[in-house]
mmCIF file of C-alpha atoms and ligand atoms in Angstrom:
data_model
loop_
_atom_site.group_PDB
_atom_site.id
_atom_site.type_symbol
_atom_site.label_atom_id
_atom_site.label_comp_id
_atom_site.label_asym_id
_atom_site.label_seq_id
_atom_site.Cartn_x
_atom_site.Cartn_y
_atom_site.Cartn_z
ATOM 1 C CA MET A 121 0.000 0.000 0.000
ATOM 2 C CA ILE A 122 2.726 2.457 0.983
ATOM 3 C CA ASP A 123 4.716 1.711 -2.185
ATOM 4 C CA HIS A 124 1.633 2.000 -4.354
ATOM 5 C CA LEU A 125 0.831 5.445 -2.957
ATOM 6 C CA HIS A 126 4.401 6.665 -2.609
ATOM 7 C CA GLU A 127 5.280 9.786 -4.584
ATOM 8 C CA GLY A 128 1.886 9.740 -6.288
ATOM 9 C CA PRO A 129 0.422 12.891 -7.817
ATOM 10 C CA LEU A 130 -1.077 13.931 -4.496
ATOM 11 C CA HIS A 131 2.221 13.826 -2.585
ATOM 12 C CA THR A 132 2.751 17.362 -1.188
ATOM 13 C CA PRO A 133 5.769 18.968 0.561
ATOM 14 C CA LEU A 134 3.873 18.395 3.828
ATOM 15 C CA CYS A 135 4.309 14.653 3.258
ATOM 16 C CA ASP A 136 8.079 15.169 3.207
ATOM 17 C CA LEU A 137 7.937 17.330 6.323
ATOM 18 C CA LEU A 138 5.895 14.766 8.265
ATOM 19 C CA GLY A 139 7.410 11.629 6.720
ATOM 20 C CA CYS A 140 4.163 10.251 5.308
ATOM 21 C CA ASN A 141 3.219 9.295 1.750
ATOM 22 C CA VAL A 142 -0.257 10.699 1.352
ATOM 23 C CA PRO A 143 -1.595 14.058 2.572
ATOM 24 C CA ILE A 144 -4.257 12.677 4.896
ATOM 25 C CA LEU A 145 -3.861 13.322 8.625
ATOM 26 C CA VAL A 146 -6.043 11.350 10.991
ATOM 27 C CA ALA A 147 -7.145 13.523 13.915
ATOM 28 C CA GLY A 148 -6.035 12.755 17.446
ATOM 29 C CA MET A 149 -9.531 11.994 18.642
ATOM 30 C CA GLY A 150 -9.586 11.690 22.426
ATOM 31 C CA GLY A 151 -10.392 8.103 23.445
ATOM 32 C CA VAL A 152 -10.948 7.080 19.817
ATOM 33 C CA SER A 153 -7.527 7.431 18.144
ATOM 34 C CA ARG A 154 -5.570 4.818 20.037
ATOM 35 C CA TRP A 155 -2.621 2.750 18.799
ATOM 36 C CA GLU A 156 -4.605 0.283 16.647
ATOM 37 C CA LEU A 157 -6.110 3.024 14.504
ATOM 38 C CA ALA A 158 -2.846 4.961 14.442
ATOM 39 C CA ALA A 159 -0.894 1.883 13.326
ATOM 40 C CA ALA A 160 -3.361 1.083 10.535
ATOM 41 C CA VAL A 161 -3.235 4.679 9.318
ATOM 42 C CA ALA A 162 0.544 5.003 9.494
ATOM 43 C CA ASN A 163 1.156 1.630 7.840
ATOM 44 C CA THR A 164 -1.036 2.723 4.933
ATOM 45 C CA GLY A 165 1.129 5.797 4.353
ATOM 46 C CA ALA A 166 -1.109 8.470 5.904
ATOM 47 C CA TYR A 167 -0.214 10.442 9.033
ATOM 48 C CA ALA A 168 -1.466 9.206 12.393
ATOM 49 C CA THR A 169 -2.153 11.014 15.654
ATOM 50 C CA LEU A 170 -2.715 9.441 19.063
ATOM 51 C CA GLY A 171 -5.599 11.243 20.818
ATOM 52 C CA MET A 172 -4.265 11.604 24.365
ATOM 53 C CA VAL A 173 -6.161 14.609 25.745
ATOM 54 C CA ARG A 174 -6.069 14.512 29.555
ATOM 55 C CA GLU A 175 -4.871 10.890 29.569
ATOM 56 C CA ASP A 176 -2.656 9.628 32.358
ATOM 57 C CA PRO A 177 1.055 9.606 31.357
ATOM 58 C CA ASP A 178 1.195 5.830 31.977
ATOM 59 C CA LEU A 179 -1.565 5.267 29.401
ATOM 60 C CA ILE A 180 0.277 7.554 26.972
ATOM 61 C CA ALA A 181 3.421 5.459 27.470
ATOM 62 C CA ARG A 182 1.509 2.211 26.832
ATOM 63 C CA GLU A 183 -0.076 3.603 23.669
ATOM 64 C CA VAL A 184 3.190 4.997 22.277
ATOM 65 C CA THR A 185 4.980 1.720 22.997
ATOM 66 C CA ALA A 186 2.229 -0.381 21.394
ATOM 67 C CA LEU A 187 2.147 1.888 18.341
ATOM 68 C CA ARG A 188 5.912 1.681 17.918
ATOM 69 C CA SER A 189 5.806 -2.092 18.057
ATOM 70 C CA ALA A 190 3.222 -2.055 15.228
ATOM 71 C CA THR A 191 4.862 0.490 12.918
ATOM 72 C CA ASP A 192 8.085 2.396 12.381
ATOM 73 C CA ARG A 193 6.239 5.275 10.684
ATOM 74 C CA PRO A 194 6.127 8.768 12.246
ATOM 75 C CA PHE A 195 3.112 9.952 14.246
ATOM 76 C CA ALA A 196 2.025 12.787 16.557
ATOM 77 C CA VAL A 197 0.621 12.830 20.067
ATOM 78 C CA ASN A 198 -2.398 15.135 20.430
ATOM 79 C CA LEU A 199 -2.819 17.125 23.645
ATOM 80 C CA ILE A 200 -5.090 20.043 24.486
ATOM 81 C CA PRO A 201 -3.063 22.331 26.765
ATOM 82 C CA ALA A 202 -5.857 24.800 27.602
ATOM 83 C CA ALA A 203 -8.246 22.015 28.642
ATOM 84 C CA THR A 204 -5.736 20.150 30.807
ATOM 85 C CA GLU A 205 -4.801 20.875 34.408
ATOM 86 C CA ALA A 206 -1.290 22.407 34.433
ATOM 87 C CA GLY A 207 0.350 19.672 36.527
ATOM 88 C CA LEU A 208 -1.053 16.874 34.364
ATOM 89 C CA LEU A 209 -0.050 18.685 31.170
ATOM 90 C CA ASP A 210 3.487 19.083 32.485
ATOM 91 C CA ARG A 211 3.692 15.352 33.261
ATOM 92 C CA GLN A 212 2.141 14.383 29.906
ATOM 93 C CA ILE A 213 4.670 16.437 27.972
ATOM 94 C CA GLY A 214 7.545 15.290 30.161
ATOM 95 C CA ARG A 215 6.635 11.641 29.585
ATOM 96 C CA CYS A 216 6.270 12.163 25.830
ATOM 97 C CA LEU A 217 9.702 13.801 25.665
ATOM 98 C CA ASP A 218 11.208 10.961 27.733
ATOM 99 C CA LEU A 219 9.648 8.503 25.281
ATOM 100 C CA GLY A 220 11.249 10.367 22.382
ATOM 101 C CA VAL A 221 7.953 11.502 20.837
ATOM 102 C CA GLN A 222 8.932 13.648 17.845
ATOM 103 C CA ASP A 223 5.694 15.376 16.846
ATOM 104 C CA PHE A 224 2.975 17.071 18.891
ATOM 105 C CA SER A 225 -0.471 18.099 17.702
ATOM 106 C CA PHE A 226 -2.111 20.788 19.829
ATOM 107 C CA PHE A 227 -5.592 22.289 19.746
ATOM 108 C CA TRP A 228 -7.742 24.976 21.377
ATOM 109 C CA ASP A 229 -6.155 28.153 22.836
ATOM 110 C CA VAL A 230 -2.563 28.640 21.718
ATOM 111 C CA MET A 231 -0.234 28.431 24.722
ATOM 112 C CA PRO A 232 3.087 29.771 23.373
ATOM 113 C CA GLU A 233 5.129 28.484 26.317
ATOM 114 C CA VAL A 234 3.930 24.928 25.625
ATOM 115 C CA VAL A 235 4.789 25.190 21.936
ATOM 116 C CA ARG A 236 8.198 26.614 22.810
ATOM 117 C CA ARG A 237 8.900 23.832 25.319
ATOM 118 C CA VAL A 238 8.491 21.020 22.804
ATOM 119 C CA LYS A 239 10.112 22.993 19.987
ATOM 120 C CA SER A 240 13.179 23.581 22.131
ATOM 121 C CA ALA A 241 13.323 19.804 22.666
ATOM 122 C CA GLY A 242 13.591 19.455 18.856
ATOM 123 C CA CYS A 243 9.996 18.387 18.178
ATOM 124 C CA LYS A 244 7.627 19.417 15.388
ATOM 125 C CA VAL A 245 4.334 21.102 16.264
ATOM 126 C CA LEU A 246 1.079 20.877 14.356
ATOM 127 C CA HIS A 247 -1.519 23.296 15.733
ATOM 128 C CA GLN A 248 -5.221 23.119 14.935
ATOM 129 C CA VAL A 249 -6.911 26.526 15.023
ATOM 130 C CA GLY A 250 -10.393 27.916 14.441
ATOM 131 C CA SER A 251 -9.597 31.508 13.492
ATOM 132 C CA LEU A 252 -7.080 33.619 11.620
ATOM 133 C CA GLU A 253 -5.990 35.242 14.912
ATOM 134 C CA ALA A 254 -5.234 31.847 16.448
ATOM 135 C CA ALA A 255 -3.368 30.802 13.291
ATOM 136 C CA ARG A 256 -1.166 33.898 13.599
ATOM 137 C CA ALA A 257 -0.546 33.184 17.290
ATOM 138 C CA ALA A 258 0.327 29.535 16.616
ATOM 139 C CA GLU A 259 2.738 30.414 13.825
ATOM 140 C CA ALA A 260 4.346 33.145 15.942
ATOM 141 C CA ALA A 261 4.810 30.614 18.752
ATOM 142 C CA GLY A 262 6.677 28.311 16.361
ATOM 143 C CA ALA A 263 4.109 25.887 14.922
ATOM 144 C CA ASP A 264 5.430 24.021 11.869
ATOM 145 C CA VAL A 265 1.989 23.167 10.445
ATOM 146 C CA LEU A 266 -1.382 24.907 10.849
ATOM 147 C CA ILE A 267 -4.607 22.933 10.735
ATOM 148 C CA ALA A 268 -7.588 25.128 9.814
ATOM 149 C CA GLN A 269 -10.652 23.739 11.596
ATOM 150 C CA GLY A 270 -14.027 24.794 10.234
ATOM 151 C CA VAL A 271 -17.366 24.788 12.005
ATOM 152 C CA GLU A 272 -18.409 21.605 10.133
ATOM 153 C CA ALA A 273 -15.924 19.612 12.223
ATOM 154 C CA GLY A 274 -16.836 16.883 14.675
ATOM 155 C CA GLY A 275 -15.797 17.028 18.319
ATOM 156 C CA HIS A 276 -14.742 20.321 19.915
ATOM 157 C CA VAL A 277 -15.125 23.227 17.534
ATOM 158 C CA HIS A 278 -13.138 26.375 18.289
ATOM 159 C CA GLY A 279 -14.239 28.793 15.547
ATOM 160 C CA ARG A 280 -17.390 29.583 13.650
ATOM 161 C CA LEU A 281 -16.219 29.909 10.023
ATOM 162 C CA GLY A 282 -16.691 27.227 7.413
ATOM 163 C CA THR A 283 -13.609 25.130 6.653
ATOM 164 C CA PHE A 284 -12.909 26.537 3.200
ATOM 165 C CA VAL A 285 -13.541 30.163 4.212
ATOM 166 C CA LEU A 286 -11.090 29.854 7.112
ATOM 167 C CA LEU A 287 -8.640 27.853 5.009
ATOM 168 C CA GLU A 288 -8.447 30.614 2.420
ATOM 169 C CA GLN A 289 -7.876 33.276 5.102
ATOM 170 C CA ILE A 290 -5.097 31.302 6.751
ATOM 171 C CA LEU A 291 -3.473 30.375 3.439
ATOM 172 C CA ARG A 292 -3.154 34.058 2.608
ATOM 173 C CA ALA A 293 -1.440 34.837 5.912
ATOM 174 C CA ALA A 294 0.658 31.769 6.745
ATOM 175 C CA GLN A 295 4.230 30.936 5.819
ATOM 176 C CA VAL A 296 3.987 27.319 7.004
ATOM 177 C CA PRO A 297 1.984 24.468 5.391
ATOM 178 C CA VAL A 298 -1.762 24.562 6.056
ATOM 179 C CA VAL A 299 -4.126 21.586 6.373
ATOM 180 C CA ALA A 300 -7.939 21.700 6.015
ATOM 181 C CA SER A 301 -10.021 20.070 8.763
ATOM 182 C CA GLY A 302 -13.766 19.748 9.218
ATOM 183 C CA GLY A 303 -16.498 18.173 7.147
ATOM 184 C CA ILE A 304 -14.081 16.325 4.838
ATOM 185 C CA ALA A 305 -14.466 12.579 4.367
ATOM 186 C CA SER A 306 -14.045 12.072 0.626
ATOM 187 C CA GLY A 307 -11.663 12.576 -2.235
ATOM 188 C CA ALA A 308 -13.763 15.503 -3.454
ATOM 189 C CA GLY A 309 -12.888 17.357 -0.239
ATOM 190 C CA LEU A 310 -9.220 16.431 -0.521
ATOM 191 C CA ALA A 311 -9.090 17.568 -4.160
ATOM 192 C CA ALA A 312 -10.853 20.838 -3.277
ATOM 193 C CA ALA A 313 -8.503 21.542 -0.354
ATOM 194 C CA LEU A 314 -5.388 20.868 -2.456
ATOM 195 C CA THR A 315 -6.761 23.013 -5.260
ATOM 196 C CA MET A 316 -7.124 25.924 -2.845
ATOM 197 C CA GLY A 317 -3.526 25.569 -1.710
ATOM 198 C CA ALA A 318 -3.814 23.370 1.360
ATOM 199 C CA GLN A 319 -1.129 20.694 1.611
ATOM 200 C CA GLY A 320 -3.410 18.095 3.126
ATOM 201 C CA ILE A 321 -6.583 17.334 5.009
ATOM 202 C CA GLN A 322 -7.249 16.212 8.557
ATOM 203 C CA CYS A 323 -10.202 13.861 9.094
ATOM 204 C CA GLY A 324 -11.795 12.654 12.298
ATOM 205 C CA THR A 325 -15.291 11.288 11.741
ATOM 206 C CA ALA A 326 -14.293 9.298 8.631
ATOM 207 C CA PHE A 327 -11.826 7.351 10.777
ATOM 208 C CA LEU A 328 -14.027 7.043 13.849
ATOM 209 C CA ALA A 329 -16.149 4.774 11.659
ATOM 210 C CA THR A 330 -13.364 2.276 10.986
ATOM 211 C CA ALA A 331 -12.755 -1.199 12.308
ATOM 212 C CA GLU A 332 -9.659 -0.123 14.252
ATOM 213 C CA SER A 333 -10.988 2.961 16.051
ATOM 214 C CA PHE A 334 -11.567 2.654 19.793
ATOM 215 C CA ALA A 335 -15.064 4.180 19.564
ATOM 216 C CA HIS A 336 -17.963 2.005 20.740
ATOM 217 C CA ASP A 337 -19.707 0.205 17.899
ATOM 218 C CA TYR A 338 -22.898 2.104 18.828
ATOM 219 C CA HIS A 339 -21.121 5.412 18.044
ATOM 220 C CA LYS A 340 -19.773 4.028 14.754
ATOM 221 C CA GLN A 341 -23.250 2.904 13.696
ATOM 222 C CA ARG A 342 -24.753 6.298 14.594
ATOM 223 C CA VAL A 343 -22.160 7.936 12.292
ATOM 224 C CA VAL A 344 -23.041 5.500 9.502
ATOM 225 C CA ALA A 345 -26.768 6.248 9.892
ATOM 226 C CA ALA A 346 -26.348 10.044 10.209
ATOM 227 C CA ARG A 347 -26.984 12.450 7.361
ATOM 228 C CA ALA A 348 -24.962 15.656 7.034
ATOM 229 C CA GLY A 349 -27.763 17.671 8.674
ATOM 230 C CA ASP A 350 -28.126 15.395 11.680
ATOM 231 C CA THR A 351 -25.362 17.039 13.711
ATOM 232 C CA VAL A 352 -25.696 20.065 16.003
ATOM 233 C CA LEU A 353 -23.296 22.511 17.622
ATOM 234 C CA THR A 354 -23.896 22.723 21.361
ATOM 235 C CA ASP A 355 -22.098 23.495 24.621
ATOM 236 C CA ILE A 356 -24.259 21.208 26.738
ATOM 237 C CA PHE A 357 -21.555 18.492 26.754
ATOM 238 C CA VAL A 358 -19.116 20.557 28.776
ATOM 239 C CA LEU A 359 -18.275 18.850 32.086
ATOM 240 C CA ASN A 360 -14.428 18.388 32.115
ATOM 241 C CA TRP A 361 -13.861 21.336 29.764
ATOM 242 C CA PRO A 362 -13.690 25.133 30.009
ATOM 243 C CA ALA A 363 -17.193 26.694 30.018
ATOM 244 C CA HIS A 364 -18.797 27.480 26.652
ATOM 245 C CA ALA A 365 -16.588 25.120 24.665
ATOM 246 C CA ALA A 366 -18.819 24.010 21.790
ATOM 247 C CA VAL A 367 -18.892 20.533 20.326
ATOM 248 C CA ARG A 368 -20.452 19.070 17.190
ATOM 249 C CA VAL A 369 -22.407 15.914 17.952
ATOM 250 C CA ILE A 370 -25.122 13.806 16.388
ATOM 251 C CA ALA A 371 -28.437 15.090 17.754
ATOM 252 C CA ASN A 372 -29.718 12.838 20.550
ATOM 253 C CA SER A 373 -32.225 12.859 23.394
ATOM 254 C CA VAL A 374 -30.093 15.381 25.330
ATOM 255 C CA THR A 375 -29.851 17.939 22.511
ATOM 256 C CA GLU A 376 -33.473 17.399 21.447
ATOM 257 C CA GLU A 377 -34.617 18.296 24.958
ATOM 258 C CA LEU A 378 -32.863 21.664 24.604
ATOM 259 C CA GLY A 379 -34.983 22.676 21.634
ATOM 260 C CA PRO A 380 -33.364 25.734 20.049
ATOM 261 C CA ASN A 381 -31.266 26.467 23.179
ATOM 262 C CA LEU A 382 -28.187 24.523 22.146
ATOM 263 C CA LEU A 383 -25.619 27.087 23.317
ATOM 264 C CA GLY A 384 -25.028 29.201 26.420
ATOM 265 C CA HIS A 385 -25.097 26.555 29.151
ATOM 266 C CA ASP A 386 -23.446 27.206 32.495
ATOM 267 C CA PRO A 387 -21.601 24.033 33.612
ATOM 268 C CA GLU A 388 -22.024 25.031 37.281
ATOM 269 C CA ARG A 389 -25.788 24.670 36.911
ATOM 270 C CA LEU A 390 -25.750 21.237 35.292
ATOM 271 C CA PRO A 391 -26.563 18.282 37.572
ATOM 272 C CA ARG A 392 -23.896 15.627 38.160
ATOM 273 C CA GLU A 393 -25.492 12.293 37.302
ATOM 274 C CA VAL A 394 -23.673 9.062 36.474
ATOM 275 C CA ILE A 395 -25.085 7.559 33.269
ATOM 276 C CA ALA A 396 -22.317 5.202 32.149
ATOM 277 C CA HIS A 397 -19.013 3.591 33.074
ATOM 278 C CA GLU A 398 -15.726 3.273 31.213
ATOM 279 C CA ASP A 399 -14.465 0.039 32.734
ATOM 280 C CA ASP A 400 -15.190 0.926 36.375
ATOM 281 C CA GLN A 401 -14.864 4.712 35.970
ATOM 282 C CA PRO A 402 -18.151 6.654 36.193
ATOM 283 C CA ARG A 403 -19.170 8.878 33.279
ATOM 284 C CA LEU A 404 -21.502 11.833 33.822
ATOM 285 C CA ARG A 405 -24.419 13.091 31.766
ATOM 286 C CA PHE A 406 -23.257 16.304 29.990
ATOM 287 C CA SER A 407 -19.581 15.272 30.112
ATOM 288 C CA THR A 408 -17.376 15.385 27.024
ATOM 289 C CA ASP A 409 -16.782 11.627 27.183
ATOM 290 C CA SER A 410 -17.984 9.717 24.132
ATOM 291 C CA PRO A 411 -18.785 5.994 24.237
ATOM 292 C CA LEU A 412 -15.691 3.818 23.783
ATOM 293 C CA ARG A 413 -15.232 0.078 23.310
ATOM 294 C CA ASN A 414 -15.074 -0.338 27.079
ATOM 295 C CA THR A 415 -18.104 1.883 27.916
ATOM 296 C CA THR A 416 -21.369 0.502 29.255
ATOM 297 C CA GLY A 417 -24.553 2.370 30.187
ATOM 298 C CA ASP A 418 -26.780 4.931 28.502
ATOM 299 C CA LEU A 419 -24.702 5.335 25.336
ATOM 300 C CA GLU A 420 -27.443 7.229 23.497
ATOM 301 C CA ALA A 421 -27.259 10.128 25.980
ATOM 302 C CA MET A 422 -23.483 10.544 25.675
ATOM 303 C CA ALA A 423 -21.616 12.993 23.413
ATOM 304 C CA LEU A 424 -21.797 11.329 19.979
ATOM 305 C CA PHE A 425 -19.130 13.500 18.346
ATOM 306 C CA ALA A 426 -19.346 13.707 14.566
ATOM 307 C CA GLY A 427 -18.770 16.244 11.845
ATOM 308 C CA GLN A 428 -21.079 17.102 8.978
ATOM 309 C CA SER A 429 -18.767 14.682 7.163
ATOM 310 C CA ALA A 430 -20.860 11.899 8.741
ATOM 311 C CA GLY A 431 -23.225 12.287 5.786
ATOM 312 C CA ALA A 432 -20.508 10.936 3.501
ATOM 313 C CA ILE A 433 -19.834 7.833 5.612
ATOM 314 C CA ASP A 434 -22.066 4.827 5.067
ATOM 315 C CA ASP A 435 -20.032 1.904 6.310
ATOM 316 C CA VAL A 436 -17.520 0.823 8.930
ATOM 317 C CA ILE A 437 -14.436 -0.397 7.067
ATOM 318 C CA PRO A 438 -10.728 -0.863 7.762
ATOM 319 C CA ALA A 439 -8.826 2.441 7.933
ATOM 320 C CA ALA A 440 -6.613 1.365 5.008
ATOM 321 C CA ASP A 441 -9.698 1.001 2.795
ATOM 322 C CA ARG A 442 -10.932 4.468 3.820
ATOM 323 C CA ILE A 443 -7.564 5.970 2.879
ATOM 324 C CA ARG A 444 -7.502 4.129 -0.441
ATOM 325 C CA GLN A 445 -11.043 5.312 -1.267
ATOM 326 C CA ILE A 446 -10.247 8.949 -0.467
ATOM 327 C CA MET A 447 -7.045 8.875 -2.516
ATOM 328 C CA GLU A 448 -8.630 7.197 -5.564
ATOM 329 C CA ASP A 449 -11.640 9.497 -5.403
ATOM 330 C CA ALA A 450 -9.379 12.582 -5.153
ATOM 331 C CA ALA A 451 -7.295 11.448 -8.114
ATOM 332 C CA SER A 452 -10.396 10.992 -10.269
ATOM 333 C CA HIS A 453 -11.727 14.430 -9.258
ATOM 334 C CA ILE A 454 -8.448 16.021 -10.229
ATOM 335 C CA ASP A 455 -8.448 14.133 -13.564
ATOM 336 C CA ARG A 456 -11.993 15.293 -14.229
ATOM 337 C CA LEU A 457 -11.062 18.880 -13.398
ATOM 338 C CA THR A 458 -8.128 18.689 -15.791
ATOM 339 C CA ASP A 459 -10.499 17.406 -18.494
ATOM 340 C CA HIS A 460 -13.005 20.178 -17.827
ATOM 341 C CA LEU A 461 -10.299 22.766 -18.209
ATOM 342 C CA THR A 462 -9.135 21.697 -21.685
ATOM 343 C CA PRO A 463 -10.478 23.919 -24.479
ATOM 344 C CA GLN A 464 -12.432 21.018 -26.035
ATOM 345 C CA GLY A 465 -14.025 20.070 -22.700
ATOM 346 C CA GLY A 466 -11.867 16.969 -22.492
ATOM 347 C CA GLN A 467 -12.420 15.622 -26.047
ATOM 348 C CA SER A 468 -9.306 14.960 -28.063
HETATM 349 C C1 FMN B 625 -14.796 11.747 18.152
HETATM 350 C C2 FMN B 625 -13.939 12.957 17.963
HETATM 351 C C3 FMN B 625 -13.046 13.291 18.962
HETATM 352 C C4 FMN B 625 -12.195 14.384 18.777
HETATM 353 N N1 FMN B 625 -11.248 14.639 19.748
HETATM 354 C C5 FMN B 625 -10.301 15.571 19.504
HETATM 355 C C6 FMN B 625 -9.190 15.720 20.392
HETATM 356 O O1 FMN B 625 -9.093 15.044 21.423
HETATM 357 N N2 FMN B 625 -8.230 16.606 20.061
HETATM 358 C C7 FMN B 625 -8.308 17.374 18.916
HETATM 359 O O2 FMN B 625 -7.382 18.143 18.651
HETATM 360 N N3 FMN B 625 -9.370 17.279 18.093
HETATM 361 C C8 FMN B 625 -10.349 16.394 18.339
HETATM 362 N N4 FMN B 625 -11.397 16.268 17.465
HETATM 363 C C9 FMN B 625 -11.542 17.225 16.342
HETATM 364 C C10 FMN B 625 -10.636 16.847 15.166
HETATM 365 O O3 FMN B 625 -9.326 17.272 15.458
HETATM 366 C C11 FMN B 625 -11.061 17.505 13.840
HETATM 367 O O4 FMN B 625 -11.130 18.894 13.987
HETATM 368 C C12 FMN B 625 -12.386 17.019 13.298
HETATM 369 O O5 FMN B 625 -12.540 15.631 13.455
HETATM 370 C C13 FMN B 625 -12.505 17.370 11.815
HETATM 371 O O6 FMN B 625 -13.821 17.218 11.358
HETATM 372 P P1 FMN B 625 -14.426 15.832 10.801
HETATM 373 O O7 FMN B 625 -14.773 15.059 12.034
HETATM 374 O O8 FMN B 625 -15.599 16.261 10.022
HETATM 375 O O9 FMN B 625 -13.384 15.142 9.990
HETATM 376 C C14 FMN B 625 -12.290 15.190 17.622
HETATM 377 C C15 FMN B 625 -13.212 14.850 16.640
HETATM 378 C C16 FMN B 625 -14.045 13.750 16.788
HETATM 379 C C17 FMN B 625 -15.007 13.399 15.685
#
């Protein structure tokens, strides 16, 4: 697979920078992007990220070790500095550096001192941002790659612009490679992003619905069944996170009960009620935890993160097949565009 895709027409300079063969980055989805998914992605020639937000450093060490025993391809560890208690963040980064992690992927508020810490240890930084201002701050702090996240994205959503509107703004301002993220699950989206000047795409939802992801099968099936318009942006799933952090989820009984009042919830006023368990750890209604393989309880009422990209996903397949589909689809879109642009409309 790697050889087949290597140096193909969609190989961008970002691939050389990150050491991958195809310009698809798989998001570091908390809980969901564990070593099995990361290994499948990396071994297919795309770029993998371990989703380690707020995880214990010992779990991070186990995941990094398992991933390294399954692949020798590069990968990033995703952390969310602004949503992590300072002491835990310090220990997470310290453990990653001890393990020799080379690449970090950060999201949410830019914390320049965190970027500088890992840069001064010789690491690369990818920073996902939701606004032009944040892109400027991330680049000024030393980020090597900017990931422009649009409002179509699944999971936590930092900005309110559409992916391609934000992408264009950031492309005009940035000196470093830019990646498009949010609502993209097909080759059409990859072709469009590359055409605009992005050097790759980052996908989450498309890889949540794969055999190797650590999401609960219930969550995968809800993504498969969802249409693009079945997701909502809400801040009701906020326990564990800073107030007013919005997420995109598949509408469920919790969001339906809110009617039009999806945003503006005060976490202090939300009741604390256990509705599920991850192994033996309780999970609260309104928390940001999504159902994982090891979750039991009221899965329907949990945060079923998904982007508008869910509308383009209609099966759960191996990650390698998803990558192959996106790449082949993108190549045929680019061929078709080339045909359309010939003076004879493609006829010779
Ligand atoms: C289930 C899920 C969990 C996510 N968790 C994280 C996370 O922990 N860290 C992060 O930087 N982004 C996270 N994201 C957001 C992704 O980085 C990315 O912006 C998003 O998946 C792109 O939109 P798409 O889902 O339509 O592909 C998550 C997304 C999903 C779907």
